[in-house]
PDB file of C-alpha atoms in Angstrom:
ATOM      1  CA  UNK A   1     120.850  92.470 104.439  1.00  0.00           C
ATOM      2  CA  UNK A   2     123.796  90.119 105.144  1.00  0.00           C
ATOM      3  CA  UNK A   3     122.323  87.669 102.672  1.00  0.00           C
ATOM      4  CA  UNK A   4     122.722  90.002  99.662  1.00  0.00           C
ATOM      5  CA  UNK A   5     126.407  90.232 100.061  1.00  0.00           C
ATOM      6  CA  UNK A   6     126.738  86.372  99.999  1.00  0.00           C
ATOM      7  CA  UNK A   7     124.421  86.182  97.118  1.00  0.00           C
ATOM      8  CA  UNK A   8     126.421  88.709  95.248  1.00  0.00           C
ATOM      9  CA  UNK A   9     129.561  86.907  95.916  1.00  0.00           C
ATOM     10  CA  UNK A  10     127.856  83.485  94.881  1.00  0.00           C
ATOM     11  CA  UNK A  11     126.550  84.957  91.595  1.00  0.00           C
ATOM     12  CA  UNK A  12     130.056  86.310  90.742  1.00  0.00           C
ATOM     13  CA  UNK A  13     131.403  82.852  91.526  1.00  0.00           C
ATOM     14  CA  UNK A  14     128.930  81.226  89.281  1.00  0.00           C
ATOM     15  CA  UNK A  15     129.770  83.619  86.463  1.00  0.00           C
ATOM     16  CA  UNK A  16     133.633  82.531  86.538  1.00  0.00           C
ATOM     17  CA  UNK A  17     132.480  78.639  86.122  1.00  0.00           C
ATOM     18  CA  UNK A  18     132.695  76.819  82.865  1.00  0.00           C
ATOM     19  CA  UNK A  19     129.212  75.967  81.308  1.00  0.00           C
ATOM     20  CA  UNK A  20     128.370  72.403  81.537  1.00  0.00           C
ATOM     21  CA  UNK A  21     130.835  71.508  84.443  1.00  0.00           C
ATOM     22  CA  UNK A  22     129.955  69.827  87.698  1.00  0.00           C
ATOM     23  CA  UNK A  23     131.242  72.915  89.826  1.00  0.00           C
ATOM     24  CA  UNK A  24     129.058  75.129  87.740  1.00  0.00           C
ATOM     25  CA  UNK A  25     125.793  72.940  88.626  1.00  0.00           C
ATOM     26  CA  UNK A  26     126.946  73.235  92.373  1.00  0.00           C
ATOM     27  CA  UNK A  27     127.356  76.898  92.056  1.00  0.00           C
ATOM     28  CA  UNK A  28     123.792  77.242  90.426  1.00  0.00           C
ATOM     29  CA  UNK A  29     122.376  75.130  93.267  1.00  0.00           C
ATOM     30  CA  UNK A  30     124.279  77.560  95.787  1.00  0.00           C
ATOM     31  CA  UNK A  31     122.907  80.576  94.164  1.00  0.00           C
ATOM     32  CA  UNK A  32     119.415  79.100  94.047  1.00  0.00           C
ATOM     33  CA  UNK A  33     119.570  78.130  97.743  1.00  0.00           C
ATOM     34  CA  UNK A  34     120.721  81.793  98.667  1.00  0.00           C
ATOM     35  CA  UNK A  35     117.814  83.416  96.752  1.00  0.00           C
ATOM     36  CA  UNK A  36     115.331  80.877  98.536  1.00  0.00           C
ATOM     37  CA  UNK A  37     116.805  81.974 101.839  1.00  0.00           C
ATOM     38  CA  UNK A  38     116.600  85.580 100.928  1.00  0.00           C
ATOM     39  CA  UNK A  39     112.823  84.977  99.903  1.00  0.00           C
ATOM     40  CA  UNK A  40     112.256  83.222 103.196  1.00  0.00           C
ATOM     41  CA  UNK A  41     113.778  85.970 105.380  1.00  0.00           C
ATOM     42  CA  UNK A  42     111.684  88.613 103.338  1.00  0.00           C
ATOM     43  CA  UNK A  43     108.422  86.610 103.861  1.00  0.00           C
ATOM     44  CA  UNK A  44     109.351  86.047 107.559  1.00  0.00           C
ATOM     45  CA  UNK A  45     109.858  89.795 108.296  1.00  0.00           C
ATOM     46  CA  UNK A  46     106.484  90.606 106.545  1.00  0.00           C
ATOM     47  CA  UNK A  47     104.519  88.149 108.511  1.00  0.00           C
ATOM     48  CA  UNK A  48     106.086  89.707 111.728  1.00  0.00           C
ATOM     49  CA  UNK A  49     105.479  93.246 110.801  1.00  0.00           C
ATOM     50  CA  UNK A  50     102.028  92.465 109.563  1.00  0.00           C
ATOM     51  CA  UNK A  51     101.009  90.482 112.730  1.00  0.00           C
ATOM     52  CA  UNK A  52     102.270  93.423 115.025  1.00  0.00           C
ATOM     53  CA  UNK A  53     100.048  95.877 112.867  1.00  0.00           C
ATOM     54  CA  UNK A  54      96.962  93.689 112.791  1.00  0.00           C
ATOM     55  CA  UNK A  55      97.207  92.869 116.750  1.00  0.00           C
ATOM     56  CA  UNK A  56      97.593  96.748 117.592  1.00  0.00           C
ATOM     57  CA  UNK A  57      95.037  98.401 115.157  1.00  0.00           C
ATOM     58  CA  UNK A  58      91.451  97.916 114.004  1.00  0.00           C
ATOM     59  CA  UNK A  59      91.840 100.027 110.997  1.00  0.00           C
ATOM     60  CA  UNK A  60      95.174  99.977 108.785  1.00  0.00           C
ATOM     61  CA  UNK A  61      95.635 102.615 106.094  1.00  0.00           C
ATOM     62  CA  UNK A  62      98.166 102.468 103.562  1.00  0.00           C
ATOM     63  CA  UNK A  63      99.228 104.166 100.336  1.00  0.00           C
ATOM     64  CA  UNK A  64      97.999 102.218  97.220  1.00  0.00           C
ATOM     65  CA  UNK A  65     101.450 102.079  95.645  1.00  0.00           C
ATOM     66  CA  UNK A  66     102.298 100.977  92.059  1.00  0.00           C
ATOM     67  CA  UNK A  67     105.544  99.249  92.744  1.00  0.00           C
ATOM     68  CA  UNK A  68     106.277  98.307  89.226  1.00  0.00           C
ATOM     69  CA  UNK A  69     105.702 101.978  88.208  1.00  0.00           C
ATOM     70  CA  UNK A  70     107.999 103.164  91.134  1.00  0.00           C
ATOM     71  CA  UNK A  71     110.836 100.747  90.178  1.00  0.00           C
ATOM     72  CA  UNK A  72     110.653 101.552  86.273  1.00  0.00           C
ATOM     73  CA  UNK A  73     113.958 102.118  84.784  1.00  0.00           C
ATOM     74  CA  UNK A  74     115.489 105.724  84.498  1.00  0.00           C
ATOM     75  CA  UNK A  75     117.575 104.850  81.528  1.00  0.00           C
ATOM     76  CA  UNK A  76     115.209 106.645  78.971  1.00  0.00           C
ATOM     77  CA  UNK A  77     115.656 106.300  75.231  1.00  0.00           C
ATOM     78  CA  UNK A  78     118.577 106.822  72.814  1.00  0.00           C
ATOM     79  CA  UNK A  79     117.220 110.381  71.840  1.00  0.00           C
ATOM     80  CA  UNK A  80     116.385 111.431  75.295  1.00  0.00           C
ATOM     81  CA  UNK A  81     118.653 109.493  77.884  1.00  0.00           C
ATOM     82  CA  UNK A  82     117.598 109.445  81.660  1.00  0.00           C
ATOM     83  CA  UNK A  83     119.429 111.079  84.318  1.00  0.00           C
ATOM     84  CA  UNK A  84     120.876 109.900  87.644  1.00  0.00           C
ATOM     85  CA  UNK A  85     120.614 106.271  86.307  1.00  0.00           C
ATOM     86  CA  UNK A  86     122.928 104.871  88.929  1.00  0.00           C
ATOM     87  CA  UNK A  87     120.957 106.645  91.750  1.00  0.00           C
ATOM     88  CA  UNK A  88     117.680 105.356  90.288  1.00  0.00           C
ATOM     89  CA  UNK A  89     118.906 101.685  90.123  1.00  0.00           C
ATOM     90  CA  UNK A  90     120.126 101.734  93.730  1.00  0.00           C
ATOM     91  CA  UNK A  91     116.661 103.062  94.613  1.00  0.00           C
ATOM     92  CA  UNK A  92     114.965 100.470  92.848  1.00  0.00           C
ATOM     93  CA  UNK A  93     117.118  97.736  94.496  1.00  0.00           C
ATOM     94  CA  UNK A  94     116.233  99.135  97.908  1.00  0.00           C
ATOM     95  CA  UNK A  95     112.437  99.114  97.005  1.00  0.00           C
ATOM     96  CA  UNK A  96     112.468  95.648  95.715  1.00  0.00           C
ATOM     97  CA  UNK A  97     114.659  94.618  98.686  1.00  0.00           C
ATOM     98  CA  UNK A  98     112.124  95.805 101.104  1.00  0.00           C
ATOM     99  CA  UNK A  99     109.636  93.419  99.544  1.00  0.00           C
ATOM    100  CA  UNK A 100     106.494  96.041  99.702  1.00  0.00           C
ATOM    101  CA  UNK A 101     104.329  93.753  97.481  1.00  0.00           C
ATOM    102  CA  UNK A 102     104.910  90.738  99.733  1.00  0.00           C
ATOM    103  CA  UNK A 103     104.353  92.758 102.793  1.00  0.00           C
ATOM    104  CA  UNK A 104     101.076  94.140 101.445  1.00  0.00           C
ATOM    105  CA  UNK A 105      99.560  90.932 100.473  1.00  0.00           C
ATOM    106  CA  UNK A 106     100.740  89.265 103.927  1.00  0.00           C
ATOM    107  CA  UNK A 107      98.999  92.186 105.672  1.00  0.00           C
ATOM    108  CA  UNK A 108      95.882  91.952 103.481  1.00  0.00           C
ATOM    109  CA  UNK A 109      95.741  88.335 104.360  1.00  0.00           C
ATOM    110  CA  UNK A 110      96.160  88.759 108.188  1.00  0.00           C
ATOM    111  CA  UNK A 111      94.060  91.846 108.248  1.00  0.00           C
ATOM    112  CA  UNK A 112      91.013  89.900 106.657  1.00  0.00           C
ATOM    113  CA  UNK A 113      91.462  86.672 108.891  1.00  0.00           C
ATOM    114  CA  UNK A 114      91.664  88.861 112.015  1.00  0.00           C
ATOM    115  CA  UNK A 115      88.429  90.913 111.033  1.00  0.00           C
ATOM    116  CA  UNK A 116      90.494  94.239 110.792  1.00  0.00           C
ATOM    117  CA  UNK A 117      89.995  96.913 108.205  1.00  0.00           C
ATOM    118  CA  UNK A 118      92.575  97.475 105.562  1.00  0.00           C
ATOM    119  CA  UNK A 119      92.162 100.800 103.320  1.00  0.00           C
ATOM    120  CA  UNK A 120      94.426 101.817 100.343  1.00  0.00           C
ATOM    121  CA  UNK A 121      94.672 105.359  99.824  1.00  0.00           C
ATOM    122  CA  UNK A 122      95.626 107.043  96.396  1.00  0.00           C
ATOM    123  CA  UNK A 123      99.090 108.332  97.088  1.00  0.00           C
ATOM    124  CA  UNK A 124      98.676 111.567  94.908  1.00  0.00           C
ATOM    125  CA  UNK A 125      99.791 114.661  96.838  1.00  0.00           C
ATOM    126  CA  UNK A 126      99.964 112.936 100.320  1.00  0.00           C
ATOM    127  CA  UNK A 127     103.439 114.457 100.805  1.00  0.00           C
ATOM    128  CA  UNK A 128     102.665 117.933  99.448  1.00  0.00           C
ATOM    129  CA  UNK A 129      99.479 118.711 101.274  1.00  0.00           C
ATOM    130  CA  UNK A 130      99.592 120.356 104.681  1.00  0.00           C
ATOM    131  CA  UNK A 131      97.968 118.302 107.356  1.00  0.00           C
ATOM    132  CA  UNK A 132      97.013 121.306 109.393  1.00  0.00           C
ATOM    133  CA  UNK A 133      95.454 123.693 106.699  1.00  0.00           C
ATOM    134  CA  UNK A 134      95.098 121.433 103.663  1.00  0.00           C
ATOM    135  CA  UNK A 135      97.359 123.678 101.235  1.00  0.00           C
ATOM    136  CA  UNK A 136      98.801 121.589  98.615  1.00  0.00           C
ATOM    137  CA  UNK A 137     101.902 122.900  96.899  1.00  0.00           C
ATOM    138  CA  UNK A 138     105.163 121.433  95.485  1.00  0.00           C
ATOM    139  CA  UNK A 139     107.108 123.972  97.653  1.00  0.00           C
ATOM    140  CA  UNK A 140     105.770 122.677 100.673  1.00  0.00           C
ATOM    141  CA  UNK A 141     108.122 119.633 100.792  1.00  0.00           C
ATOM    142  CA  UNK A 142     111.525 121.433 101.300  1.00  0.00           C
ATOM    143  CA  UNK A 143     113.628 118.252 101.439  1.00  0.00           C
ATOM    144  CA  UNK A 144     113.040 114.484 101.620  1.00  0.00           C
ATOM    145  CA  UNK A 145     112.642 114.840 105.466  1.00  0.00           C
ATOM    146  CA  UNK A 146     111.548 118.490 105.850  1.00  0.00           C
ATOM    147  CA  UNK A 147     108.074 119.933 105.418  1.00  0.00           C
ATOM    148  CA  UNK A 148     106.936 123.392 105.909  1.00  0.00           C
ATOM    149  CA  UNK A 149     103.563 124.788 104.678  1.00  0.00           C
ATOM    150  CA  UNK A 150     103.909 127.924 102.630  1.00  0.00           C
ATOM    151  CA  UNK A 151     100.359 129.113 103.682  1.00  0.00           C
ATOM    152  CA  UNK A 152     100.258 128.631 107.278  1.00  0.00           C
ATOM    153  CA  UNK A 153     103.881 128.006 108.319  1.00  0.00           C
ATOM    154  CA  UNK A 154     103.148 124.430 110.013  1.00  0.00           C
ATOM    155  CA  UNK A 155     106.332 122.551 110.179  1.00  0.00           C
ATOM    156  CA  UNK A 156     106.751 118.987 110.573  1.00  0.00           C
ATOM    157  CA  UNK A 157     108.686 115.725 109.512  1.00  0.00           C
ATOM    158  CA  UNK A 158     107.638 115.217 105.908  1.00  0.00           C
ATOM    159  CA  UNK A 159     106.953 111.488 106.402  1.00  0.00           C
ATOM    160  CA  UNK A 160     104.667 112.178 109.607  1.00  0.00           C
ATOM    161  CA  UNK A 161     102.678 115.151 107.746  1.00  0.00           C
ATOM    162  CA  UNK A 162     102.016 112.529 104.890  1.00  0.00           C
ATOM    163  CA  UNK A 163     100.949 109.772 107.257  1.00  0.00           C
ATOM    164  CA  UNK A 164      98.384 112.087 108.830  1.00  0.00           C
ATOM    165  CA  UNK A 165      97.101 113.031 105.297  1.00  0.00           C
ATOM    166  CA  UNK A 166      97.062 109.187 104.446  1.00  0.00           C
ATOM    167  CA  UNK A 167      95.291 108.397 107.545  1.00  0.00           C
ATOM    168  CA  UNK A 168      92.642 111.126 107.093  1.00  0.00           C
ATOM    169  CA  UNK A 169      91.903 110.031 103.410  1.00  0.00           C
ATOM    170  CA  UNK A 170      91.571 106.536 104.395  1.00  0.00           C
ATOM    171  CA  UNK A 171      89.070 107.487 107.158  1.00  0.00           C
ATOM    172  CA  UNK A 172      87.223 109.664 104.772  1.00  0.00           C
ATOM    173  CA  UNK A 173      87.085 106.592 102.454  1.00  0.00           C
ATOM    174  CA  UNK A 174      85.647 104.302 104.933  1.00  0.00           C
ATOM    175  CA  UNK A 175      83.064 107.090 106.143  1.00  0.00           C
ATOM    176  CA  UNK A 176      82.096 107.516 102.533  1.00  0.00           C
ATOM    177  CA  UNK A 177      81.779 103.733 102.043  1.00  0.00           C
ATOM    178  CA  UNK A 178      79.491 103.323 105.159  1.00  0.00           C
ATOM    179  CA  UNK A 179      77.129 106.151 104.041  1.00  0.00           C
ATOM    180  CA  UNK A 180      76.809 104.651 100.634  1.00  0.00           C
TER     181      UNK A 180
END
């Protein structure tokens, strides 16, 4: 996002200003304005994407992700320090920049107002389970993008395979709720 670079530069400029000065107050106002712009951009993107989904689909299924748990620090403790802390902080920044929480709230609101069905699915093992035979193993997920079932040999993009599993689980939840 281009605004992120401008925001970082404004924050660095703010850090160099003397506390209590008029220039610092102006720099604080500039940083606040840039934060507000980023927030508006994120919300606008969420509204547009949610509206497209609600217009095109009657049933929308998504993983019930715990964003706070996903973005938890990898720093660890003094006795047991974390690994790949810089990589984890970069991943956390990209997750938070994507605004998943904002998007899911907007999507829930739009789906409810349009009379669409929104189903949250437990994300456990959705990317490790074969969408063809149902075999679940850690070794099925070869890389971030590649999936190959160890039982039946089915190969697919890992995200596509997981999306099929998520949709199936969501439809099963819906059928179970209707039966009850």
